[in-house]
Amino acid sequence: MERQIRPICEKYGATLTTVDVDSDQEKVMEYGDRVPVILIDGDEFACWEVDNEDLVEALSRPQGVR
């Protein structure tokens, strides 16, 4: 998924940070079987797969209006 969304993030000036959920028991409990999960501004945007058009729309909105 990272290869899929990295170019979109770069185009829209979003910082893409990857986290190894398995290395943090708290994150394992929070996200469980929804990995990979994408957060935008700390809010869950998608899990398992991402629709590129939906991601572009979300990243095009003003920050805080997600």
Short mmCIF file of C-alpha atoms in Angstrom, two decimals:
data_model
loop_
_atom_site.label_atom_id
_atom_site.label_comp_id
_atom_site.label_asym_id
_atom_site.label_seq_id
_atom_site.Cartn_x
_atom_site.Cartn_y
_atom_site.Cartn_z
CA MET A 1 0.00 0.00 0.00
CA GLU A 2 2.90 2.35 0.73
CA ARG A 3 4.05 2.19 -2.91
CA GLN A 4 0.50 2.95 -4.03
CA ILE A 5 -0.11 6.02 -1.89
CA ARG A 6 3.39 7.55 -1.60
CA PRO A 7 3.18 9.38 -4.97
CA ILE A 8 -0.24 10.80 -4.06
CA CYS A 9 1.00 11.97 -0.67
CA GLU A 10 4.02 13.64 -2.25
CA LYS A 11 1.88 15.37 -4.88
CA TYR A 12 -0.41 16.84 -2.21
CA GLY A 13 2.34 17.69 0.27
CA ALA A 14 1.29 15.09 2.83
CA THR A 15 3.87 13.43 5.02
CA LEU A 16 3.71 9.64 4.83
CA THR A 17 4.94 7.92 7.98
CA THR A 18 4.97 4.16 8.29
CA VAL A 19 4.72 2.46 11.66
CA ASP A 20 5.33 -1.20 12.49
CA VAL A 21 2.11 -1.88 14.38
CA ASP A 22 3.35 -5.32 15.44
CA SER A 23 6.15 -3.76 17.49
CA ASP A 24 3.74 -1.87 19.76
CA GLN A 25 1.22 -3.91 21.77
CA GLU A 26 -1.05 -0.89 22.23
CA LYS A 27 -1.26 -0.41 18.46
CA VAL A 28 -1.84 -4.15 17.95
CA MET A 29 -4.81 -3.94 20.29
CA GLU A 30 -6.14 -0.78 18.62
CA TYR A 31 -5.77 -1.80 14.97
CA GLY A 32 -5.75 -5.60 15.24
CA ASP A 33 -6.66 -7.21 11.94
CA ARG A 34 -7.31 -3.90 10.14
CA VAL A 35 -3.64 -3.53 9.16
CA PRO A 36 -2.64 -1.90 6.92
CA VAL A 37 -4.54 1.09 8.20
CA ILE A 38 -4.23 4.67 6.93
CA LEU A 39 -4.68 7.63 9.25
CA ILE A 40 -5.09 11.22 8.12
CA ASP A 41 -4.56 13.80 10.84
CA GLY A 42 -4.88 11.02 13.42
CA ASP A 43 -8.26 9.81 12.17
CA GLU A 44 -8.68 6.43 10.50
CA PHE A 45 -9.20 6.95 6.79
CA ALA A 46 -9.01 3.40 5.42
CA CYS A 47 -7.93 -0.12 6.19
CA TRP A 48 -6.82 -3.01 3.97
CA GLU A 49 -7.05 -0.99 0.75
CA VAL A 50 -7.21 2.61 -0.39
CA ASP A 51 -9.16 4.10 -3.26
CA ASN A 52 -6.79 6.61 -4.88
CA GLU A 53 -9.60 9.02 -5.78
CA ASP A 54 -10.88 9.03 -2.19
CA LEU A 55 -7.35 9.69 -0.94
CA VAL A 56 -6.88 12.59 -3.35
CA GLU A 57 -10.19 14.06 -2.21
CA ALA A 58 -9.25 13.73 1.45
CA LEU A 59 -5.81 15.27 0.96
CA SER A 60 -7.26 18.12 -1.11
CA ARG A 61 -9.48 19.32 1.73
CA PRO A 62 -8.19 22.05 4.02
CA GLN A 63 -6.40 20.68 7.07
CA GLY A 64 -8.81 20.01 9.88
CA VAL A 65 -11.74 19.44 7.50
CA ARG A 66 -11.30 15.73 7.10
#
